[in-house]
Structures are given as C-alpha cells and as structure tokens.
Coordinates of N, CA, C and O in Angstrom, one line a residue:
M1 N 26.5 82.2 38.4 CA 26.1 80.8 38.2 C 24.6 80.7 38.0 O 23.9 80.6 39.0
A2 N 24.2 80.7 36.8 CA 22.8 80.6 36.5 C 22.4 79.1 36.3 O 23.2 78.4 35.6
S3 N 21.3 78.7 36.7 CA 20.8 77.4 36.5 C 20.2 77.3 35.1 O 19.5 78.2 34.6
S4 N 20.4 76.2 34.5 CA 19.9 76.0 33.1 C 18.4 75.7 33.1 O 17.7 75.7 32.1
S5 N 17.8 75.4 34.3 CA 16.4 75.1 34.4 C 15.5 76.3 34.3 O 14.3 76.2 34.0
H6 N 16.0 77.5 34.6 CA 15.2 78.7 34.6 C 15.4 79.4 33.2 O 16.5 79.5 32.7
R7 N 14.3 79.8 32.7 CA 14.4 80.6 31.4 C 14.6 82.0 31.8 O 14.4 82.4 32.9
P8 N 15.0 82.9 30.9 CA 15.4 84.3 31.2 C 14.2 85.0 31.8 O 14.4 85.9 32.7
G9 N 13.0 84.7 31.5 CA 11.8 85.5 32.0 C 11.2 84.9 33.2 O 10.4 85.5 33.9
D10 N 11.6 83.7 33.6 CA 11.1 83.0 34.8 C 11.6 83.6 36.1 O 12.8 84.0 36.2
F11 N 10.8 83.6 37.1 CA 11.2 84.0 38.4 C 10.6 83.0 39.4 O 9.4 83.0 39.7
Y12 N 11.3 82.0 39.8 CA 10.9 80.9 40.7 C 9.7 80.2 40.1 O 8.7 80.0 40.8
G13 N 9.7 79.9 38.9 CA 8.6 79.2 38.2 C 7.5 80.0 37.7 O 6.5 79.5 37.1
A14 N 7.5 81.3 37.9 CA 6.5 82.2 37.4 C 6.8 82.7 36.0 O 7.8 83.4 35.8
A15 N 6.1 82.2 35.0 CA 6.4 82.6 33.7 C 5.8 83.9 33.3 O 4.8 84.3 33.9
P16 N 6.3 84.6 32.3 CA 5.7 85.8 31.9 C 4.4 85.7 31.0 O 3.9 86.7 30.5
Y17 N 3.9 84.5 30.9 CA 2.7 84.3 30.1 C 1.5 84.3 31.0 O 1.6 84.1 32.2
R18 N 0.3 84.3 30.5 CA -0.9 84.4 31.2 C -1.2 83.1 31.9 O -0.9 82.0 31.4
S19 N -1.7 83.1 33.2 CA -2.1 81.9 33.9 C -3.6 81.9 33.9 O -4.3 82.7 33.3
R20 N -4.2 80.9 34.5 CA -5.6 80.8 34.6 C -6.1 81.9 35.4 O -5.4 82.5 36.2
E21 N -7.4 82.2 35.4 CA -8.1 83.2 36.2 C -7.7 84.6 35.8 O -7.9 85.5 36.6
G22 N -7.1 84.8 34.7 CA -6.7 86.2 34.2 C -5.6 86.8 35.0 O -5.4 88.0 35.0
L23 N -4.7 86.1 35.6 CA -3.5 86.6 36.3 C -2.3 86.4 35.4 O -2.2 85.5 34.7
S24 N -1.4 87.4 35.5 CA -0.2 87.3 34.8 C 0.9 87.8 35.6 O 0.7 88.7 36.4
T25 N 2.1 87.3 35.5 CA 3.3 87.7 36.3 C 4.4 88.2 35.4 O 4.5 87.7 34.2
R26 N 5.2 89.1 35.9 CA 6.4 89.5 35.1 C 7.4 90.0 36.1 O 7.1 90.5 37.2
Q27 N 8.6 89.9 35.8 CA 9.7 90.3 36.6 C 9.9 91.8 36.4 O 9.9 92.3 35.3
V28 N 10.1 92.5 37.5 CA 10.3 94.0 37.5 C 11.8 94.3 37.4 O 12.6 93.9 38.3
G29 N 12.2 95.1 36.4 CA 13.6 95.6 36.3 C 14.5 94.4 36.4 O 14.5 93.4 35.8
G30 N 15.5 94.5 37.2 CA 16.4 93.4 37.4 C 16.3 93.0 38.9 O 17.2 92.3 39.4
S31 N 15.3 93.4 39.6 CA 15.2 93.1 41.0 C 14.5 91.8 41.2 O 14.1 91.1 40.3
D32 N 14.4 91.4 42.5 CA 13.8 90.2 42.9 C 12.3 90.3 43.1 O 11.7 89.4 43.8
E33 N 11.7 91.3 42.7 CA 10.3 91.5 43.0 C 9.5 90.9 41.8 O 9.9 90.9 40.7
I34 N 8.2 90.6 42.1 CA 7.3 90.1 41.1 C 6.1 91.0 41.1 O 5.6 91.4 42.1
Q35 N 5.7 91.4 39.9 CA 4.5 92.2 39.8 C 3.4 91.3 39.4 O 3.5 90.4 38.5
L36 N 2.2 91.5 40.0 CA 1.0 90.7 39.7 C 0.0 91.6 39.1 O -0.4 92.6 39.7
R37 N -0.5 91.2 37.9 CA -1.5 92.0 37.3 C -2.8 91.2 37.2 O -2.7 90.1 36.7
I38 N -3.9 91.8 37.6 CA -5.1 91.1 37.6 C -5.9 91.7 36.4 O -6.2 92.8 36.3
D39 N -6.4 90.8 35.5 CA -7.1 91.2 34.4 C -8.6 91.2 34.8 O -9.2 90.1 35.0
P40 N -9.3 92.3 34.9 CA -10.7 92.4 35.3 C -11.7 91.7 34.4 O -12.8 91.5 34.8
I41 N -11.3 91.5 33.2 CA -12.2 90.9 32.2 C -12.4 89.5 32.5 O -13.5 89.0 32.4
H42 N -11.4 88.7 33.0 CA -11.5 87.3 33.2 C -11.9 86.9 34.6 O -12.3 85.8 34.9
G43 N -11.8 87.8 35.6 CA -12.2 87.5 37.0 C -13.1 88.5 37.6 O -12.9 89.7 37.5
D44 N -14.2 88.0 38.1 CA -15.2 88.9 38.8 C -14.8 88.9 40.3 O -15.2 88.0 41.1
L45 N -14.0 89.9 40.6 CA -13.5 90.0 42.0 C -14.6 90.3 43.0 O -14.5 89.9 44.2
D46 N -15.6 91.1 42.6 CA -16.6 91.4 43.6 C -17.3 90.2 44.1 O -17.6 90.1 45.3
E47 N -17.6 89.3 43.2 CA -18.3 88.0 43.7 C -17.3 87.2 44.6 O -17.8 86.6 45.5
E48 N -16.1 87.2 44.3 CA -15.1 86.5 45.1 C -15.0 87.1 46.5 O -15.0 86.4 47.5
I49 N -15.0 88.4 46.5 CA -14.9 89.1 47.8 C -16.2 88.9 48.6 O -16.1 88.6 49.8
T50 N -17.3 88.9 48.0 CA -18.6 88.7 48.7 C -18.6 87.3 49.2 O -19.0 87.0 50.4
G51 N -18.2 86.3 48.4 CA -18.1 84.9 48.9 C -17.2 84.8 50.1 O -17.5 84.0 51.0
L52 N -16.0 85.4 50.0 CA -15.1 85.3 51.1 C -15.7 86.0 52.4 O -15.4 85.5 53.5
R53 N -16.4 87.1 52.2 CA -17.0 87.7 53.4 C -18.0 86.8 54.0 O -18.1 86.7 55.3
K54 N -18.8 86.1 53.2 CA -19.8 85.2 53.7 C -19.1 84.1 54.5 O -19.5 83.7 55.6
Q55 N -18.0 83.6 54.0 CA -17.2 82.5 54.6 C -16.6 83.0 55.9 O -16.7 82.3 56.9
V56 N -16.1 84.2 55.9 CA -15.6 84.8 57.2 C -16.7 84.9 58.2 O -16.5 84.6 59.4
H57 N -17.8 85.4 57.8 CA -19.0 85.5 58.7 C -19.4 84.2 59.3 O -19.6 84.0 60.5
Q58 N -19.4 83.1 58.5 CA -19.8 81.8 58.9 C -18.7 81.3 59.9 O -19.0 80.7 60.9
L59 N -17.4 81.5 59.6 CA -16.4 81.1 60.5 C -16.4 81.8 61.8 O -16.2 81.2 62.9
R60 N -16.8 83.1 61.8 CA -17.0 83.9 63.0 C -18.1 83.3 63.9 O -18.0 83.2 65.1
N61 N -19.2 82.9 63.2 CA -20.3 82.3 64.0 C -19.9 81.0 64.6 O -20.3 80.7 65.7
V62 N -19.2 80.2 63.8 CA -18.7 78.9 64.3 C -17.8 79.1 65.5 O -17.9 78.4 66.6
A63 N -16.9 80.1 65.4 CA -16.0 80.4 66.5 C -16.7 80.8 67.8 O -16.4 80.4 68.9
Q64 N -17.8 81.6 67.6 CA -18.6 82.1 68.7 C -19.3 80.9 69.4 O -19.4 80.8 70.6
E65 N -19.8 80.0 68.6 CA -20.5 78.8 69.1 C -19.5 77.9 69.9 O -19.8 77.4 70.9
I66 N -18.3 77.8 69.3 CA -17.3 77.0 70.0 C -16.9 77.6 71.3 O -16.8 77.0 72.4
E67 N -16.8 79.0 71.4 CA -16.5 79.7 72.6 C -17.6 79.5 73.6 O -17.3 79.2 74.8
T68 N -18.9 79.6 73.2 CA -20.0 79.4 74.1 C -20.0 78.0 74.7 O -20.2 77.8 75.9
E69 N -19.8 77.0 73.8 CA -19.7 75.6 74.3 C -18.6 75.4 75.2 O -18.7 74.7 76.2
A70 N -17.4 75.9 74.9 CA -16.3 75.8 75.8 C -16.5 76.4 77.2 O -16.2 75.8 78.2
K71 N -17.2 77.6 77.2 CA -17.5 78.2 78.5 C -18.5 77.3 79.3 O -18.3 77.1 80.5
F72 N -19.5 76.8 78.6 CA -20.5 75.9 79.2 C -19.8 74.7 79.8 O -20.1 74.3 81.0
Q73 N -19.0 74.0 79.1 CA -18.3 72.8 79.5 C -17.3 73.1 80.7 O -17.2 72.3 81.6
N74 N -16.7 74.3 80.6 CA -15.8 74.7 81.7 C -16.5 74.9 83.0 O -16.1 74.5 84.1
D75 N -17.7 75.6 82.9 CA -18.6 75.7 84.1 C -19.0 74.4 84.6 O -19.0 74.2 85.9
F76 N -19.4 73.5 83.7 CA -19.9 72.2 84.2 C -18.7 71.4 84.9 O -19.0 70.8 85.9
I77 N -17.5 71.5 84.3 CA -16.4 70.8 85.0 C -16.1 71.4 86.3 O -15.8 70.7 87.3
N78 N -16.2 72.7 86.5 CA -16.0 73.4 87.8 C -17.0 72.9 88.8 O -16.7 72.6 89.9
Q79 N -18.3 72.8 88.4 CA -19.3 72.3 89.3 C -19.1 70.8 89.6 O -19.3 70.5 90.8
L80 N -18.6 70.1 88.7 CA -18.3 68.6 88.9 C -17.2 68.5 89.9 O -17.2 67.7 90.8
Q81 N -16.2 69.4 89.8 CA -15.0 69.3 90.7 C -15.5 69.7 92.1 O -15.0 69.1 93.1
M82 N -16.3 70.7 92.2 CA -16.8 71.1 93.6 C -17.6 70.0 94.2 O -17.5 69.7 95.4
T83 N -18.5 69.3 93.4 CA -19.2 68.1 93.9 C -18.3 67.0 94.4 O -18.5 66.4 95.4
L84 N -17.3 66.8 93.6 CA -16.3 65.8 93.9 C -15.5 66.1 95.2 O -15.3 65.2 96.1
I85 N -15.2 67.4 95.4 CA -14.5 67.8 96.6 C -15.4 67.6 97.8 O -15.0 67.1 98.9
K86 N -16.7 68.0 97.7 CA -17.6 67.8 98.8 C -17.8 66.3 99.1 O -17.9 65.9 100.3
A87 N -17.9 65.5 98.1 CA -18.0 64.0 98.3 C -16.8 63.4 99.0 O -16.9 62.6 99.9
Q88 N -15.6 63.9 98.6 CA -14.4 63.4 99.2 C -14.3 63.8 100.7 O -13.9 63.0 101.5
A89 N -14.8 65.0 101.0 CA -14.8 65.5 102.4 C -15.8 64.6 103.2 O -15.5 64.3 104.3
G90 N -16.9 64.3 102.6 CA -17.9 63.5 103.3 C -17.4 62.1 103.6 O -17.5 61.5 104.7
V91 N -16.7 61.5 102.6 CA -16.1 60.1 102.7 C -15.0 60.2 103.8 O -14.9 59.3 104.7
K92 N -14.2 61.2 103.8 CA -13.1 61.4 104.8 C -13.7 61.4 106.2 O -13.2 60.8 107.1
N93 N -14.8 62.2 106.4 CA -15.4 62.3 107.7 C -16.0 61.0 108.1 O -15.8 60.6 109.3
N94 N -16.7 60.3 107.2 CA -17.2 59.0 107.6 C -16.2 58.0 107.9 O -16.4 57.2 108.8
M95 N -15.1 58.0 107.2 CA -14.0 57.1 107.5 C -13.4 57.4 108.9 O -13.0 56.5 109.6
R96 N -13.2 58.7 109.2 CA -12.7 59.0 110.5 C -13.7 58.5 111.6 O -13.2 58.0 112.6
R97 N -15.0 58.7 111.4 CA -15.9 58.2 112.4 C -15.9 56.7 112.5 O -15.9 56.1 113.6
L98 N -15.8 56.0 111.4 CA -15.7 54.5 111.4 C -14.5 54.1 112.1 O -14.5 53.1 112.9
N99 N -13.3 54.7 111.9 CA -12.1 54.3 112.5 C -12.2 54.5 114.0 O -11.7 53.7 114.8
K100 N -12.8 55.6 114.4 CA -13.0 55.9 115.9 C -13.9 54.8 116.5 O -13.6 54.3 117.6
S101 N -14.9 54.4 115.8 CA -15.8 53.4 116.3 C -15.1 52.1 116.4 O -15.3 51.3 117.4
I102 N -14.3 51.7 115.4 CA -13.6 50.4 115.4 C -12.6 50.4 116.6 O -12.5 49.4 117.3
I103 N -11.9 51.5 116.8 CA -10.9 51.6 117.8 C -11.6 51.5 119.2 O -11.2 50.8 120.1
K104 N -12.7 52.2 119.3 CA -13.5 52.2 120.6 C -14.1 50.9 121.0 O -14.0 50.4 122.1
E105 N -14.7 50.2 120.0 CA -15.5 49.0 120.3 C -14.9 47.8 119.5 O -15.6 46.8 119.4
G106 N -13.8 47.9 118.9 CA -13.2 46.9 118.0 C -12.9 45.6 118.8 O -13.2 44.5 118.3
S107 N -12.3 45.6 119.9 CA -12.0 44.4 120.7 C -13.2 43.7 121.1 O -13.3 42.5 121.1
N108 N -14.3 44.4 121.5 CA -15.5 43.8 121.9 C -16.2 43.1 120.7 O -16.7 42.0 120.8
Q109 N -16.1 43.7 119.5 CA -16.7 43.0 118.3 C -16.0 41.8 117.9 O -16.6 40.8 117.6
I110 N -14.6 41.8 118.0 CA -13.8 40.6 117.7 C -14.2 39.5 118.6 O -14.3 38.3 118.2
M111 N -14.3 39.8 119.9 CA -14.7 38.8 120.9 C -16.0 38.1 120.6 O -16.2 36.9 120.7
H112 N -17.0 38.9 120.1 CA -18.3 38.4 119.7 C -18.2 37.5 118.5 O -18.8 36.4 118.5
V113 N -17.4 37.8 117.6 CA -17.2 37.0 116.4 C -16.6 35.7 116.8 O -17.0 34.6 116.3
V114 N -15.6 35.7 117.6 CA -14.9 34.4 118.1 C -15.9 33.5 118.8 O -15.9 32.3 118.6
L115 N -16.7 34.1 119.7 CA -17.6 33.3 120.5 C -18.7 32.7 119.6 O -19.1 31.6 119.7
F116 N -19.1 33.5 118.6 CA -20.1 33.0 117.6 C -19.5 31.8 116.8 O -20.2 30.8 116.6
A117 N -18.3 31.9 116.4 CA -17.7 30.8 115.7 C -17.5 29.6 116.6 O -17.8 28.4 116.1
L118 N -17.1 29.7 117.8 CA -17.0 28.6 118.7 C -18.4 27.9 119.0 O -18.5 26.7 119.0
L119 N -19.4 28.7 119.2 CA -20.8 28.2 119.4 C -21.2 27.4 118.1 O -21.8 26.4 118.2
L120 N -21.0 28.0 116.9 CA -21.4 27.3 115.7 C -20.7 26.0 115.5 O -21.3 25.0 115.2
F121 N -19.4 25.9 115.8 CA -18.6 24.6 115.7 C -19.2 23.6 116.8 O -19.3 22.5 116.5
F122 N -19.5 24.1 117.9 CA -20.0 23.2 119.0 C -21.4 22.7 118.5 O -21.6 21.5 118.7
V123 N -22.3 23.5 117.9 CA -23.6 23.0 117.5 C -23.4 22.0 116.4 O -24.0 21.0 116.3
V124 N -22.5 22.2 115.4 CA -22.2 21.3 114.4 C -21.7 20.0 114.9 O -22.1 18.9 114.5
Y125 N -20.8 20.1 115.9 CA -20.3 18.9 116.5 C -21.4 18.0 117.2 O -21.4 16.8 117.1
I126 N -22.2 18.7 117.9 CA -23.3 18.0 118.6 C -24.3 17.4 117.6 O -24.7 16.2 117.8
L127 N -24.6 18.1 116.6 CA -25.5 17.5 115.6 C -24.9 16.3 114.9 O -25.6 15.4 114.5
S128 N -23.6 16.4 114.6 CA -23.0 15.3 113.9 C -22.9 14.0 114.9 O -23.0 12.9 114.4
K129 N -22.8 14.2 116.2 CA -22.8 13.1 117.1 C -24.2 12.4 117.2 O -24.3 11.2 117.3
F130 N -25.2 13.3 117.2 CA -26.6 12.7 117.3 C -27.1 12.1 116.0 O -27.9 11.2 116.0
S131 N -26.5 12.6 114.9 CA -27.0 12.0 113.6 C -26.4 10.7 113.4 O -26.9 9.9 112.5
R132 N -25.3 10.3 114.0 CA -24.7 9.0 113.8 C -25.5 7.9 114.5 O -25.3 6.7 114.2
R133 N -26.2 8.2 115.5 CA -26.9 7.1 116.2 C -28.1 6.7 115.5 O -28.7 6.6 114.8

C-alpha cells in the first residue's frame, strides 16, 4: 500500500535533487537508509566548524559562570540559614526567660495594674466633684 503523495525517489520528504547549502540526498538500494552527500564547493565546512567551536567555548564559559554563581548563592543561603537558626535559638531562650519572669512575678504585677487603675478612677472622680463647685 503505497501512498500517492510520495514520489518514487522521495524518502520522507527528501527529494533526490539538490537542496540549499550544497547538500543532496538519495535513497540507498531498496533500504530505509538515506545517504547524505556534502558538496565541498558550495559549503565551507572549516568556517562552520570554527564558528561552532567558538560557540561551544562561549557556552562552556557561561556554564562555568553559572556554576560559580550557584555555588556562591548556595554558600550565602547556608550562612543565612545558620544565622536564622541562631536567631531562633536566641528568641526561644528569651521567651523562656520572659515566661519564667511572668510566672514568678505575674500576680504581683497584675495587682499593681489594678491598684493603679483604681487610683486613677478615684483621682478623676475627685477632680470631677471639685470642678462642679
């Protein structure tokens, strides 16, 4: 069952005629292989290879810079985490001290606040009585 869209010389859209850049394709024997022939007259491969090598070198340099930056940021994050752990430990210790202090002297402080409030209301009451006269 052959498809009518393929010509006898085509192999998956590769025609037996010349393509751009001096490349041509042809089907080998009756097999499913494609042979690629490069015409050295139309393409200067040495310049292409040199250009590709330069691009590979540039990409390698960029990858090394990315690696260096990633290591730097990883070290910075580790230092930040250590600082955060130390700060959390300090806050935890201070909260423990504060809770002990509140438990130890908490009832005494509450009594002082209540007495202050009563004294303040009494002073306001006395001032309001004398201001009416």
